[in-house]
């Protein structure tokens, strides 16, 4: 039983258990931000076009919301912590869900039911990844600072070797505007431009 439990979802890949408490302020924050106009489309575009991890993008904004600048070393540590889970679980589930959605010949109702089940599992895998991020680098409360969130996003893109064109800047600006309600898109673009200096 002990050997089997090491492989249950919700546990670190090292075998050390994740916190089992359902409270995860980062997850709650991410759900709220992702539901705001323009954010989901921007995040998915950055994911599909540049290969960025949406959970890490959201963590960059969460850190800014907590008044925290992220160093390149911290972001690399976060990426290393969630990389195996993201590559081994999140991405394969996403690929299966998308494949099922694109099939015209699959048995209708049965295939759709399966796709919805995979979608539910994918969302749970995302939640576990976010829990890993939050536990790898716990962030205390601080004063929200959109400039720090913009800088965090730029550090993440730099680590990933992404220079960012006009479309990328527009999507990052949409994410920032959603993460910090009331922020004008033009101001988001200006903050991102300043963060590159």
Coordinates of C-alpha atoms in Angstrom, one line a residue:
X1 CA 0.0 0.0 0.0
X2 CA 2.8 2.4 0.8
X3 CA 4.5 1.9 -2.5
X4 CA 1.3 2.3 -4.4
X5 CA 0.4 5.6 -2.6
X6 CA 3.6 7.2 -3.9
X7 CA 2.1 7.3 -7.3
X8 CA -1.3 8.8 -6.5
X9 CA -2.2 12.2 -8.0
X10 CA -1.6 15.0 -5.6
X11 CA 1.8 13.8 -4.5
X12 CA 5.2 15.2 -5.4
X13 CA 7.2 13.2 -7.9
X14 CA 9.8 12.7 -5.2
X15 CA 7.2 10.9 -3.0
X16 CA 6.8 13.7 -0.6
X17 CA 3.1 14.4 -0.2
X18 CA 1.6 17.7 -1.2
X19 CA -0.5 19.5 1.3
X20 CA -4.0 17.9 1.2
X21 CA -5.8 21.0 2.3
X22 CA -8.2 22.2 -0.5
X23 CA -7.4 25.9 0.2
X24 CA -5.0 27.2 -2.4
X25 CA -5.3 31.0 -2.8
X26 CA -3.2 30.9 -6.0
X27 CA -5.7 28.5 -7.6
X28 CA -8.6 30.7 -6.5
X29 CA -6.8 33.7 -7.9
X30 CA -6.1 31.9 -11.2
X31 CA -9.7 30.8 -11.7
X32 CA -10.9 34.4 -11.2
X33 CA -8.3 35.9 -13.5
X34 CA -8.7 33.3 -16.2
X35 CA -12.5 33.9 -16.3
X36 CA -12.0 37.7 -17.1
X37 CA -12.5 38.9 -20.6
X38 CA -9.6 38.2 -23.0
X39 CA -7.4 36.3 -20.5
X40 CA -8.1 32.8 -21.6
X41 CA -7.6 33.6 -25.2
X42 CA -4.4 35.4 -24.5
X43 CA -3.0 32.6 -22.3
X44 CA -3.9 29.9 -24.8
X45 CA -2.3 31.9 -27.6
X46 CA 0.9 32.3 -25.6
X47 CA 0.8 28.6 -24.8
X48 CA 0.2 27.4 -28.3
X49 CA 2.4 30.0 -30.1
X50 CA 5.4 30.1 -27.8
X51 CA 5.1 27.0 -25.7
X52 CA 4.7 28.9 -22.5
X53 CA 3.1 27.3 -19.4
X54 CA -0.1 29.0 -18.5
X55 CA 0.3 28.1 -14.9
X56 CA 3.7 29.8 -14.7
X57 CA 2.3 32.9 -16.5
X58 CA -0.4 33.1 -13.9
X59 CA 2.2 32.6 -11.1
X60 CA 4.2 35.6 -12.4
X61 CA 1.0 37.7 -12.1
X62 CA 0.2 36.2 -8.7
X63 CA 3.7 37.1 -7.4
X64 CA 3.1 40.7 -8.6
X65 CA -0.3 40.7 -6.9
X66 CA 1.6 39.7 -3.7
X67 CA 4.2 42.5 -4.3
X68 CA 6.9 40.0 -5.2
X69 CA 9.6 40.2 -7.9
X70 CA 10.8 36.8 -9.1
X71 CA 14.4 36.3 -10.0
X72 CA 15.5 34.1 -12.9
X73 CA 16.8 31.5 -10.4
X74 CA 13.5 31.4 -8.7
X75 CA 11.6 31.0 -11.9
X76 CA 14.0 28.3 -13.2
X77 CA 13.4 26.5 -9.9
X78 CA 9.7 26.7 -10.3
X79 CA 9.9 25.4 -13.9
X80 CA 12.1 22.5 -12.7
X81 CA 9.7 21.6 -10.0
X82 CA 6.6 21.4 -12.2
X83 CA 8.3 20.4 -15.5
X84 CA 8.0 16.6 -15.1
X85 CA 4.3 16.9 -14.1
X86 CA 3.5 19.4 -16.8
X87 CA 5.2 17.3 -19.5
X88 CA 4.1 13.9 -18.3
X89 CA 0.5 14.6 -17.2
X90 CA -0.9 18.0 -18.2
X91 CA 0.3 18.1 -21.8
X92 CA -0.7 14.5 -22.7
X93 CA -4.2 15.1 -21.2
X94 CA -4.5 18.3 -23.2
X95 CA -3.4 16.5 -26.4
X96 CA -6.0 13.7 -25.9
X97 CA -8.8 16.2 -25.2
X98 CA -7.9 18.2 -28.3
X99 CA -7.6 15.1 -30.4
X100 CA -11.1 13.9 -29.3
X101 CA -12.5 17.3 -30.1
X102 CA -11.1 17.3 -33.7
X103 CA -12.4 13.8 -34.6
X104 CA -15.4 13.7 -37.0
X105 CA -15.7 9.9 -37.1
X106 CA -15.7 9.2 -33.3
X107 CA -18.9 7.8 -31.9
X108 CA -20.8 11.0 -30.9
X109 CA -22.2 10.9 -27.4
X110 CA -19.7 8.4 -26.1
X111 CA -16.7 10.3 -27.5
X112 CA -18.1 13.6 -26.1
X113 CA -18.6 12.1 -22.7
X114 CA -15.0 10.8 -22.7
X115 CA -13.7 14.2 -23.8
X116 CA -15.5 15.9 -20.9
X117 CA -14.0 13.4 -18.5
X118 CA -10.6 14.0 -19.9
X119 CA -11.2 17.8 -19.6
X120 CA -12.1 17.3 -15.9
X121 CA -8.9 15.3 -15.3
X122 CA -6.9 17.9 -17.2
X123 CA -8.3 20.7 -15.0
X124 CA -7.4 18.6 -11.9
X125 CA -3.8 18.1 -13.3
X126 CA -3.6 21.9 -13.7
X127 CA -4.7 22.4 -10.1
X128 CA -2.0 20.0 -8.9
X129 CA 0.6 21.8 -10.9
X130 CA -0.5 25.1 -9.3
X131 CA -0.3 23.5 -5.9
X132 CA 3.3 22.4 -6.7
X133 CA 4.1 26.0 -7.7
X134 CA 2.6 27.5 -4.6
X135 CA 4.4 25.0 -2.3
X136 CA 7.7 25.3 -4.1
X137 CA 7.8 29.1 -3.6
X138 CA 5.3 30.2 -1.0
X139 CA 4.4 33.9 -1.3
X140 CA 3.3 36.0 1.7
X141 CA 0.8 38.8 1.4
X142 CA 2.2 42.1 0.0
X143 CA 1.0 45.2 -1.8
X144 CA -0.1 44.5 -5.4
X145 CA 2.3 45.9 -7.9
X146 CA 1.5 45.5 -11.6
X147 CA 5.0 46.6 -12.6
X148 CA 6.4 43.6 -10.7
X149 CA 4.0 41.3 -12.5
X150 CA 5.1 42.7 -15.8
X151 CA 8.8 42.3 -14.9
X152 CA 8.1 38.7 -13.8
X153 CA 6.5 37.9 -17.1
X154 CA 9.5 39.3 -19.0
X155 CA 11.9 37.3 -16.9
X156 CA 10.0 34.2 -17.6
X157 CA 10.0 34.9 -21.4
X158 CA 13.7 35.6 -21.2
X159 CA 14.4 32.3 -19.6
X160 CA 12.4 30.6 -22.3
X161 CA 14.3 32.4 -25.0
X162 CA 11.3 34.3 -26.2
X163 CA 11.8 37.8 -27.5
X164 CA 8.2 38.6 -28.0
X165 CA 6.6 40.2 -31.1
X166 CA 3.6 42.5 -31.3
X167 CA 1.1 39.6 -30.9
X168 CA 3.0 38.3 -27.9
X169 CA 3.0 41.8 -26.3
X170 CA -0.7 42.2 -26.9
X171 CA -1.5 38.8 -25.3
X172 CA 0.8 39.6 -22.3
X173 CA -1.0 43.0 -21.9
X174 CA -4.4 41.3 -22.0
X175 CA -3.2 38.9 -19.2
X176 CA -1.9 41.8 -17.1
X177 CA -5.1 43.8 -17.6
X178 CA -7.1 40.8 -16.5
X179 CA -4.8 40.1 -13.5
X180 CA -5.1 43.7 -12.3
X181 CA -8.7 44.9 -12.9
X182 CA -9.0 48.5 -14.0
X183 CA -5.7 48.5 -15.8
X184 CA -6.0 49.9 -19.3
X185 CA -4.5 47.7 -22.1
X186 CA -2.4 50.6 -23.2
X187 CA -0.9 50.9 -19.7
X188 CA -0.2 47.2 -19.7
X189 CA 1.8 47.5 -23.0
X190 CA 3.7 50.5 -21.5
X191 CA 4.6 48.5 -18.4
X192 CA 5.8 45.6 -20.4
X193 CA 7.9 47.8 -22.6
X194 CA 9.5 49.4 -19.5
X195 CA 10.1 46.0 -18.0
X196 CA 12.5 45.1 -20.9
X197 CA 14.8 48.0 -20.0

